[in-house]
Short mmCIF file of C-alpha atoms in Angstrom, two decimals:
data_model
loop_
_atom_site.label_atom_id
_atom_site.label_comp_id
_atom_site.label_asym_id
_atom_site.label_seq_id
_atom_site.Cartn_x
_atom_site.Cartn_y
_atom_site.Cartn_z
CA MET N 21 -4.55 -11.20 9.15
CA ARG N 22 -6.80 -13.08 11.51
CA LYS N 23 -10.43 -13.03 10.44
CA ASN N 24 -12.02 -11.86 13.65
CA LEU N 25 -9.22 -10.59 15.85
CA LEU N 26 -9.98 -6.94 15.20
CA ALA N 27 -13.17 -7.66 17.11
CA THR N 28 -11.01 -7.21 20.20
CA LEU N 29 -11.64 -3.52 19.66
CA ALA N 30 -14.60 -4.30 21.88
CA VAL N 31 -12.09 -4.01 24.69
CA ALA N 32 -11.92 -0.32 23.84
CA LEU N 33 -15.46 0.02 25.08
CA LEU N 34 -14.28 -0.98 28.52
CA VAL N 35 -11.24 1.25 28.34
CA LEU N 36 -13.46 4.14 27.38
CA GLY N 37 -15.66 3.54 30.40
CA LEU N 38 -18.63 1.67 28.93
CA PRO N 39 -20.20 -1.14 30.95
CA LEU N 40 -19.09 -4.74 30.56
CA GLY N 41 -22.52 -5.78 29.34
CA ALA N 42 -22.14 -3.50 26.34
CA ALA N 43 -19.07 -5.42 25.18
CA GLN N 44 -20.34 -8.96 25.63
CA GLY N 45 -21.04 -10.74 22.36
CA ILE N 46 -19.77 -7.85 20.26
CA GLY N 47 -18.10 -8.65 16.95
CA ILE N 48 -16.11 -6.51 14.58
CA GLU N 49 -19.23 -5.37 12.78
CA ASP N 50 -20.56 -3.95 16.06
CA VAL N 51 -17.42 -2.13 17.15
CA VAL N 52 -15.98 -1.02 13.81
CA ASP N 53 -18.38 0.88 11.57
CA GLY N 54 -16.65 -0.07 8.36
CA GLY N 55 -15.90 -2.83 5.91
CA ASN N 56 -17.57 -3.31 2.56
CA THR N 57 -20.79 -5.11 1.71
CA TYR N 58 -20.65 -4.78 -2.05
CA ALA N 59 -22.27 -7.29 -4.37
CA TRP N 60 -18.86 -8.61 -5.45
CA GLN N 61 -18.41 -10.84 -8.49
CA GLN N 62 -15.56 -13.37 -8.35
CA ILE N 63 -13.66 -13.52 -11.65
CA GLN N 64 -11.58 -16.55 -12.65
CA LEU N 65 -9.87 -16.25 -16.02
CA ALA N 66 -8.39 -19.19 -17.86
CA GLY N 67 -4.60 -19.24 -17.74
CA THR N 68 -4.28 -17.08 -14.62
CA MET N 69 -2.78 -18.68 -11.53
CA CYS N 70 -1.11 -18.23 -8.17
CA GLY N 71 2.46 -19.10 -7.29
CA ASP N 72 1.49 -22.64 -6.26
CA GLY N 73 -0.32 -23.25 -9.56
CA SER N 74 -3.86 -22.82 -8.20
CA GLN N 75 -6.48 -20.66 -9.90
CA TYR N 76 -6.06 -16.89 -9.56
CA ARG N 77 -9.18 -14.96 -8.55
CA PHE N 78 -10.01 -11.28 -8.48
CA TYR N 79 -13.14 -9.36 -7.59
CA VAL N 80 -15.33 -6.73 -9.26
CA TYR N 81 -18.09 -4.52 -7.94
CA ASP N 82 -19.99 -2.66 -10.64
CA ASN N 83 -21.94 0.30 -9.26
CA PRO N 84 -24.59 1.01 -11.92
CA SER N 85 -24.58 4.73 -11.08
CA SER N 86 -20.80 5.19 -11.36
CA SER N 87 -18.46 5.85 -14.27
CA ASN N 88 -15.38 6.01 -12.01
CA LEU N 89 -13.24 2.93 -11.38
CA LEU N 90 -10.75 2.10 -8.62
CA VAL N 91 -8.34 -0.81 -9.13
CA LEU N 92 -6.56 -1.82 -5.93
CA TYR N 93 -3.58 -4.19 -5.82
CA GLU N 94 -3.29 -6.11 -2.57
CA GLY N 95 0.00 -6.10 -0.68
CA GLY N 96 1.72 -8.82 1.27
CA GLY N 97 5.49 -9.06 1.02
CA ALA N 98 7.51 -10.68 -1.75
CA CYS N 99 9.56 -13.82 -2.37
CA TRP N 100 12.63 -14.93 -4.26
CA ASP N 101 13.84 -18.18 -2.59
CA TYR N 102 12.51 -21.31 -0.88
CA ASP N 103 11.93 -19.81 2.56
CA THR N 104 10.16 -16.68 1.37
CA CYS N 105 7.98 -18.41 -1.26
CA SER N 106 7.04 -21.46 0.84
CA GLY N 107 5.79 -19.38 3.75
CA ARG N 108 8.56 -20.49 6.12
CA ALA N 109 9.96 -16.95 6.35
CA GLY N 110 6.73 -15.64 7.85
CA ILE N 111 6.30 -11.87 7.69
CA LEU N 112 9.36 -11.49 5.45
CA GLY N 113 7.88 -13.82 2.85
CA ALA N 114 5.04 -13.63 0.37
CA ALA N 115 1.31 -13.61 1.08
CA HIS N 116 -0.93 -16.54 0.21
CA PRO N 117 1.68 -19.21 -0.53
CA ASN N 118 -1.22 -21.68 -0.81
CA GLY N 119 -3.25 -19.59 -3.23
CA ILE N 120 -6.41 -17.47 -3.00
CA PRO N 121 -9.33 -19.19 -1.23
CA ASN N 122 -12.66 -19.40 -2.99
CA ASP N 123 -14.84 -16.38 -2.07
CA TYR N 124 -11.81 -14.72 -0.47
CA ILE N 125 -13.38 -11.29 -0.86
CA HIS N 126 -15.56 -11.89 2.20
CA GLU N 127 -12.63 -12.63 4.49
CA PHE N 128 -11.24 -10.09 6.94
CA GLN N 129 -8.44 -8.55 4.87
CA PRO N 130 -10.31 -7.60 1.69
CA GLN N 131 -13.35 -6.55 3.68
CA TYR N 132 -11.62 -4.21 6.12
CA VAL N 133 -8.08 -3.46 4.95
CA SER N 134 -8.69 -0.53 2.61
CA PRO N 135 -10.76 2.60 3.32
CA LEU N 136 -10.00 3.54 -0.30
CA LEU N 137 -11.79 0.42 -1.50
CA ASN N 138 -14.59 0.81 1.02
CA GLY N 139 -15.16 4.48 0.20
CA ALA N 140 -15.06 5.46 3.87
CA ASP N 141 -12.71 5.77 6.80
CA PRO N 142 -14.26 3.37 9.32
CA GLY N 143 -15.79 4.46 12.56
CA ILE N 144 -14.40 3.30 15.88
CA PRO N 145 -15.50 4.33 19.40
CA PHE N 146 -15.57 8.15 19.59
CA ARG N 147 -14.50 8.44 15.94
CA PRO N 148 -17.41 8.36 13.46
CA LYS N 149 -17.33 6.76 10.04
CA LYS N 150 -16.56 9.28 7.31
CA ASN N 151 -17.12 8.94 3.57
CA ILE N 152 -14.07 9.75 1.45
CA ALA N 153 -13.36 10.75 -2.15
CA THR N 154 -13.61 7.19 -3.55
CA ASN N 155 -17.12 6.66 -2.21
CA GLY N 156 -19.45 5.28 -4.89
CA PHE N 157 -16.74 4.16 -7.33
CA ASP N 158 -16.78 0.88 -9.22
CA MET N 159 -14.24 -1.29 -7.40
CA VAL N 160 -11.73 -3.97 -8.38
CA TYR N 161 -9.76 -5.93 -5.78
CA MET N 162 -6.66 -7.72 -7.05
CA PRO N 163 -5.46 -10.31 -4.47
CA TYR N 164 -1.75 -11.12 -4.27
CA CYS N 165 -0.39 -14.66 -4.45
CA THR N 166 2.62 -14.67 -6.80
CA GLY N 167 5.27 -13.02 -4.59
CA ASP N 168 6.38 -10.71 -7.41
CA VAL N 169 4.48 -7.46 -6.74
CA HIS N 170 1.97 -8.50 -9.44
CA VAL N 171 4.43 -8.04 -12.33
CA GLY N 172 6.74 -11.08 -12.50
CA ASN N 173 7.06 -13.40 -15.47
CA SER N 174 9.03 -16.53 -14.60
CA VAL N 175 8.68 -20.05 -13.26
CA VAL N 176 11.44 -20.96 -10.80
CA THR N 177 12.29 -24.11 -8.84
CA TYR N 178 13.57 -23.32 -5.35
CA THR N 179 15.47 -25.87 -3.27
CA ASP N 180 14.95 -26.16 0.47
CA PRO N 181 18.28 -25.06 2.02
CA LEU N 182 17.57 -27.27 5.05
CA GLY N 183 16.99 -30.33 2.90
CA GLN N 184 13.74 -31.09 4.74
CA ASN N 185 11.29 -30.71 1.85
CA PRO N 186 11.26 -31.39 -1.88
CA PRO N 187 12.02 -28.55 -4.31
CA LEU N 188 9.32 -25.94 -4.75
CA THR N 189 8.21 -24.91 -8.22
CA TRP N 190 6.95 -21.35 -7.95
CA ARG N 191 5.13 -19.36 -10.60
CA HIS N 192 6.02 -15.68 -10.53
CA VAL N 193 3.29 -14.91 -13.06
CA GLY N 194 1.81 -11.72 -11.66
CA TYR N 195 2.21 -9.84 -14.92
CA ASN N 196 0.15 -12.38 -16.85
CA ASN N 197 -2.57 -12.13 -14.20
CA THR N 198 -2.46 -8.32 -14.33
CA VAL N 199 -2.70 -8.18 -18.13
CA ALA N 200 -5.53 -10.73 -18.26
CA ALA N 201 -7.48 -8.80 -15.61
CA LEU N 202 -6.97 -5.47 -17.39
CA ASN N 203 -8.17 -6.93 -20.69
CA TYR N 204 -11.27 -8.24 -18.93
CA LEU N 205 -11.89 -4.85 -17.30
CA ARG N 206 -11.59 -3.08 -20.66
CA THR N 207 -14.59 -5.06 -21.88
CA ARG N 208 -16.47 -4.83 -18.59
CA PHE N 209 -15.99 -1.05 -18.22
CA PRO N 210 -15.82 0.38 -21.77
CA SER N 211 -16.32 3.99 -20.66
CA ILE N 212 -14.38 5.17 -17.60
CA ASN N 213 -14.31 8.76 -16.38
CA LYS N 214 -11.82 8.67 -13.48
CA LEU N 215 -9.51 5.67 -13.17
CA VAL N 216 -7.66 5.29 -9.86
CA VAL N 217 -4.89 2.68 -9.83
CA THR N 218 -3.68 2.12 -6.29
CA GLY N 219 -2.25 -0.47 -3.95
CA PHE N 220 -0.55 -0.83 -0.59
CA SER N 221 2.92 -2.26 0.14
CA ALA N 222 3.72 -4.77 -2.63
CA GLY N 223 0.52 -3.58 -4.24
CA GLY N 224 1.91 -0.06 -4.13
CA VAL N 225 4.83 -1.22 -6.26
CA ALA N 226 2.31 -2.80 -8.63
CA SER N 227 0.36 0.44 -8.88
CA ILE N 228 3.30 2.25 -10.46
CA ALA N 229 4.81 -0.76 -12.27
CA ALA N 230 1.49 -1.61 -13.94
CA TYR N 231 0.15 1.92 -14.37
CA TYR N 232 1.38 2.35 -17.93
CA LYS N 233 -0.32 -0.89 -19.00
CA ALA N 234 -3.50 -0.11 -17.06
CA ARG N 235 -3.73 3.41 -18.47
CA ARG N 236 -3.18 2.29 -22.05
CA THR N 237 -5.61 -0.62 -21.75
CA LEU N 238 -8.52 0.97 -19.89
CA LEU N 239 -8.41 4.37 -21.64
CA PRO N 240 -10.10 6.54 -19.00
CA THR N 241 -10.90 10.20 -19.47
CA LYS N 242 -8.66 10.99 -16.49
CA GLY N 243 -6.03 8.86 -14.76
CA TYR N 244 -4.89 8.82 -11.12
CA LEU N 245 -2.06 6.82 -9.57
CA LEU N 246 -1.78 6.48 -5.78
CA ASN N 247 1.13 4.38 -4.55
CA ASP N 248 0.85 3.61 -0.83
CA SER N 249 4.19 2.52 0.62
CA GLY N 250 5.52 0.56 -2.32
CA PRO N 251 8.28 2.90 -3.51
CA THR N 252 10.46 2.21 -6.52
CA PHE N 253 13.43 4.11 -5.17
CA PRO N 254 15.97 5.55 -7.60
CA ALA N 255 18.96 3.18 -7.87
CA PRO N 256 20.89 3.90 -11.05
CA ASN N 257 24.10 2.33 -9.75
CA ALA N 258 25.59 0.23 -6.95
CA THR N 259 26.08 3.18 -4.60
CA TYR N 260 22.32 3.32 -3.99
CA LYS N 261 21.18 1.14 -1.09
CA SER N 262 18.17 -0.37 -2.90
CA ARG N 263 20.25 -1.53 -5.85
CA PRO N 264 20.97 -5.08 -4.51
CA LEU N 265 17.23 -5.74 -4.10
CA HIS N 266 16.50 -4.44 -7.57
CA ASP N 267 19.21 -6.57 -9.12
CA LEU N 268 17.91 -9.70 -7.40
CA ILE N 269 14.24 -9.36 -8.34
CA LYS N 270 15.13 -8.35 -11.89
CA VAL N 271 16.59 -11.83 -12.35
CA GLN N 272 14.28 -13.93 -10.16
CA TRP N 273 11.08 -12.44 -11.57
CA ASN N 274 12.35 -11.95 -15.13
CA LEU N 275 11.47 -8.28 -15.07
CA THR N 276 13.25 -7.71 -18.37
CA SER N 277 10.17 -9.18 -20.04
CA LEU N 278 8.13 -6.38 -18.45
CA TYR N 279 10.67 -3.77 -19.51
CA GLY N 280 10.06 -4.72 -23.13
CA THR N 281 6.45 -3.54 -22.83
CA LEU N 282 7.39 -0.10 -21.50
CA PRO N 283 8.18 3.10 -23.42
CA GLY N 284 11.59 4.71 -23.80
CA THR N 285 10.94 7.01 -20.85
CA PHE N 286 11.71 3.99 -18.63
CA ASN N 287 15.38 3.21 -18.07
CA PRO N 288 15.87 -0.58 -17.69
CA ASN N 289 19.00 0.07 -15.63
CA ASP N 290 17.03 1.89 -12.92
CA LEU N 291 13.72 0.69 -11.51
CA GLY N 292 13.33 4.13 -9.97
CA SER N 293 12.84 5.58 -13.44
CA ALA N 294 9.25 4.28 -13.25
CA THR N 295 8.55 7.65 -11.59
CA ASP N 296 9.91 9.50 -14.62
CA MET N 297 8.04 7.22 -17.01
CA VAL N 298 4.54 7.71 -15.60
CA ALA N 299 5.07 11.46 -15.13
CA ARG N 300 6.29 11.97 -18.69
CA GLU N 301 3.89 9.60 -20.43
CA PHE N 302 0.81 11.01 -18.68
CA PRO N 303 1.54 14.69 -17.94
CA THR N 304 -2.12 15.56 -17.32
CA ASP N 305 -2.75 12.67 -14.91
CA GLN N 306 -2.62 13.12 -11.15
CA LEU N 307 0.12 10.93 -9.63
CA ALA N 308 0.90 10.51 -5.94
CA TYR N 309 3.01 8.66 -3.39
CA THR N 310 2.38 8.23 0.33
CA GLY N 311 4.38 6.41 2.96
CA TYR N 312 6.02 6.92 6.35
CA SER N 313 9.59 8.04 6.93
CA SER N 314 9.76 5.47 9.75
CA ASP N 315 8.46 2.48 7.77
CA TYR N 316 10.05 -0.57 9.37
CA ASN N 317 8.34 -3.17 7.20
CA PHE N 318 9.10 -2.52 3.55
CA SER N 319 12.49 -1.19 4.61
CA ARG N 320 13.39 -4.60 6.02
CA PHE N 321 12.70 -6.21 2.64
CA SER N 322 14.82 -3.53 1.01
CA TYR N 323 17.97 -3.94 3.11
CA GLU N 324 18.09 -6.73 5.70
CA ARG N 325 18.86 -9.53 3.28
CA PHE N 326 21.56 -7.53 1.52
CA TYR N 327 23.37 -5.94 4.45
CA PRO N 328 23.93 -8.72 7.04
CA GLY N 329 23.88 -7.59 10.66
CA ILE N 330 22.23 -4.28 9.83
CA THR N 331 20.52 -2.56 12.79
CA GLN N 332 17.08 -1.01 12.82
CA ALA N 333 18.61 2.45 13.04
CA THR N 334 20.68 1.84 9.92
CA VAL N 335 17.74 0.31 8.07
CA LEU N 336 15.73 3.47 8.71
CA SER N 337 18.68 5.67 7.81
CA PHE N 338 18.98 3.92 4.43
CA TRP N 339 15.21 4.19 3.96
CA ARG N 340 15.13 7.92 4.64
CA THR N 341 18.02 8.57 2.27
CA ASP N 342 16.31 6.59 -0.48
CA GLN N 343 13.03 8.34 0.26
CA THR N 344 14.68 11.75 -0.05
CA ASN N 345 15.98 10.72 -3.48
CA LEU N 346 12.45 9.72 -4.49
CA VAL N 347 10.92 12.96 -3.21
CA ASN N 348 13.53 15.01 -5.05
CA LYS N 349 12.65 13.17 -8.24
CA MET N 350 8.90 13.71 -7.77
CA LYS N 351 9.54 17.41 -7.16
CA THR N 352 10.69 17.79 -10.75
CA TYR N 353 7.24 16.83 -12.11
CA ALA N 354 4.24 19.14 -11.74
CA ASN N 355 1.79 16.21 -11.81
CA PHE N 356 3.27 14.41 -8.79
CA SER N 357 1.97 14.83 -5.24
CA TYR N 358 3.29 13.28 -2.04
CA HIS N 359 2.05 12.86 1.50
CA VAL N 360 4.83 11.60 3.77
CA PRO N 361 4.07 11.44 7.51
CA TRP N 362 6.89 10.63 9.92
CA HIS N 363 5.57 7.81 12.11
CA ARG N 364 2.53 6.06 13.53
CA PRO N 365 2.53 3.09 15.91
CA ILE N 366 0.38 0.98 13.55
CA ASN N 367 1.92 -1.76 11.41
CA ALA N 368 5.47 -0.52 12.06
CA SER N 369 4.63 2.77 10.30
CA HIS N 370 3.90 0.87 7.11
CA CYS N 371 1.08 2.08 4.80
CA SER N 372 -0.96 5.26 5.19
CA SER N 373 -4.26 4.02 3.80
CA ILE N 374 -4.90 0.67 5.48
CA ILE N 375 -7.53 -0.13 8.15
CA THR N 376 -8.03 3.49 9.27
CA PHE N 377 -6.70 6.94 8.47
CA ILE N 378 -6.16 7.70 12.15
CA GLY N 379 -2.56 8.89 12.56
CA SER N 380 -1.99 9.23 8.80
CA HIS N 381 -2.06 13.02 8.82
CA ALA N 382 1.02 15.05 7.89
CA CYS N 383 2.11 18.48 9.09
CA SER N 384 4.23 20.75 6.90
CA SER N 385 5.98 22.26 9.95
CA ILE N 386 6.02 20.65 13.39
CA ARG N 387 8.10 21.23 16.52
CA LYS N 388 8.29 20.44 20.22
CA LYS N 389 6.05 22.64 22.33
CA TYR N 390 7.30 25.24 24.72
CA TRP N 391 6.59 24.41 28.35
CA TYR N 392 3.67 26.83 28.58
CA GLU N 393 1.78 25.63 25.49
CA ILE N 394 -1.35 23.49 25.86
CA PRO N 395 -2.98 21.00 25.54
CA TRP N 396 -1.07 18.55 27.66
CA PRO N 397 0.17 15.76 27.53
CA GLN N 398 0.78 16.33 23.78
CA SER N 399 4.30 17.76 23.47
CA TRP N 400 4.31 18.36 19.70
CA LYS N 401 2.81 21.38 17.94
CA CYS N 402 1.95 21.69 14.25
CA THR N 403 2.83 25.22 13.21
CA GLY N 404 2.19 24.68 9.50
CA THR N 405 -0.44 22.94 7.37
CA PHE N 406 -2.07 20.03 9.22
CA ARG N 407 -3.40 17.72 6.51
CA PRO N 408 -5.37 14.56 7.36
CA PHE N 409 -5.04 11.88 4.73
CA GLU N 410 -8.72 12.15 3.81
CA THR N 411 -8.14 15.86 3.08
CA PHE N 412 -5.13 15.03 0.94
CA LEU N 413 -7.26 12.52 -0.94
CA ALA N 414 -10.15 14.94 -1.52
CA ASN N 415 -7.88 17.76 -2.69
CA TRP N 416 -5.93 15.43 -4.98
CA LEU N 417 -8.68 13.22 -6.43
CA THR N 418 -11.76 15.42 -6.31
CA ASN N 419 -10.17 18.83 -6.89
CA ASN N 420 -7.11 17.80 -8.94
CA GLN N 421 -4.80 19.80 -6.68
CA GLN N 422 -1.12 19.11 -6.21
CA GLN N 423 -0.48 18.21 -2.54
CA ARG N 424 3.04 18.03 -1.07
CA ILE N 425 4.10 17.49 2.53
CA VAL N 426 7.14 15.68 3.94
CA GLU N 427 6.84 15.73 7.70
CA THR N 428 9.96 16.16 9.82
CA GLU N 429 10.78 13.97 12.82
CA ASN N 430 8.06 13.89 15.47
CA TYR N 431 6.18 11.41 17.65
CA TYR N 432 2.84 13.16 17.85
CA ASN N 433 0.96 9.88 17.31
CA ASN N 434 2.65 8.21 20.27
CA GLU N 435 1.12 10.81 22.58
CA ASP N 436 -2.40 10.66 21.15
CA PRO N 437 -4.75 9.06 23.74
CA GLY N 438 -6.99 7.47 21.11
CA MET N 439 -4.00 6.01 19.30
CA SER N 440 -2.78 4.39 22.51
CA ILE N 441 -6.04 2.43 22.60
CA VAL N 442 -6.50 1.67 18.91
CA ALA N 443 -2.94 0.93 17.75
CA PRO N 444 -2.26 -2.17 19.92
CA LEU N 445 -5.57 -3.72 18.90
CA ILE N 446 -5.04 -3.10 15.19
CA ASN N 447 -1.47 -4.38 15.41
CA ASP N 448 -2.72 -7.53 17.11
CA ALA N 449 -5.12 -8.11 14.22
CA LEU N 450 -2.46 -7.42 11.58
CA ASP N 451 0.01 -9.75 13.26
CA GLY N 452 -2.56 -12.52 13.51
#
């Protein structure tokens, strides 16, 4: 993400009819009522490192009036060869190939990317800031720089297929970083009431892959898992479309070493059994998944490399089939919730909880309007439960209520006037 590009939301002031003088000299802090200003502490533990061998850093905010803790795993792709680990693959590679900068927590992404971390959905023109269920929690931000969804355990030398650069030694050591951080947090926060383990994209995978270790290490009174758009789809055999990806990362990241730390409720032959494991091991915890049916980001990682020439339509078809398998699995456990919207024109429908909750609602029953129904120009009508993501979060985290919606096909967000202004600006920032 570009540090200051979201400041172009100032353009929205003009679009919304405000005078030019009001937009001159405006920065992100003036246009977006959000971001965090916590008194963060940067933690650097001996023996922890990024993929390039540089020091790993994570960040802690200790609210003296809170006994609740949120641990958020940062997303940012994945890598398993020279192009994806070196940064040459761009968006289909891994984040931070050159490590985590000193004082990274004050850069754009950690400051603005997560309303969950910030405890509020940010305000934008004509949409006020709104506190959410995580407001006031102790916060931990786990940056991502190992390309292995925070749980790898191998050191690999990758050769440049173009022969232009020397071999790259890459440290997929996310699991070591995760364990070291959790051990530190156990000492730092000896008494935790509610523990929320969450993450977006690759960090969403980490939230479920590391939940067992986090729960057993931190020993909260009550545990909550919220995986945003990092699904571990069921893939027990080669007929499942995510199986080739699972087989590859199992070898490249040496995931068998992680399997050895997990209980018998996890099946090493099926990464998707992580869903069964957390549900069975922690039957009184509240567990949840959210993600879009039209996600065209994570889905590309899942299938493009393994099915050459695949079209976008087929990618999304595979994704929706795999998602249905995941939802059917979650349905069998009373402690699992899910919030699955269909589409929003932000970040290729990837991640429900990043930047803003606008467009992350889900409707339990939605259809095209009849010609006589208003308001226009919106042509979609929710005839069932309309649940904004902040409502889902409050019901799930504050009230311990099971919440389940899988939205059917609709393009409500494409016809929302506010979304037409906000989405291009946010996408510009994310692409920067």
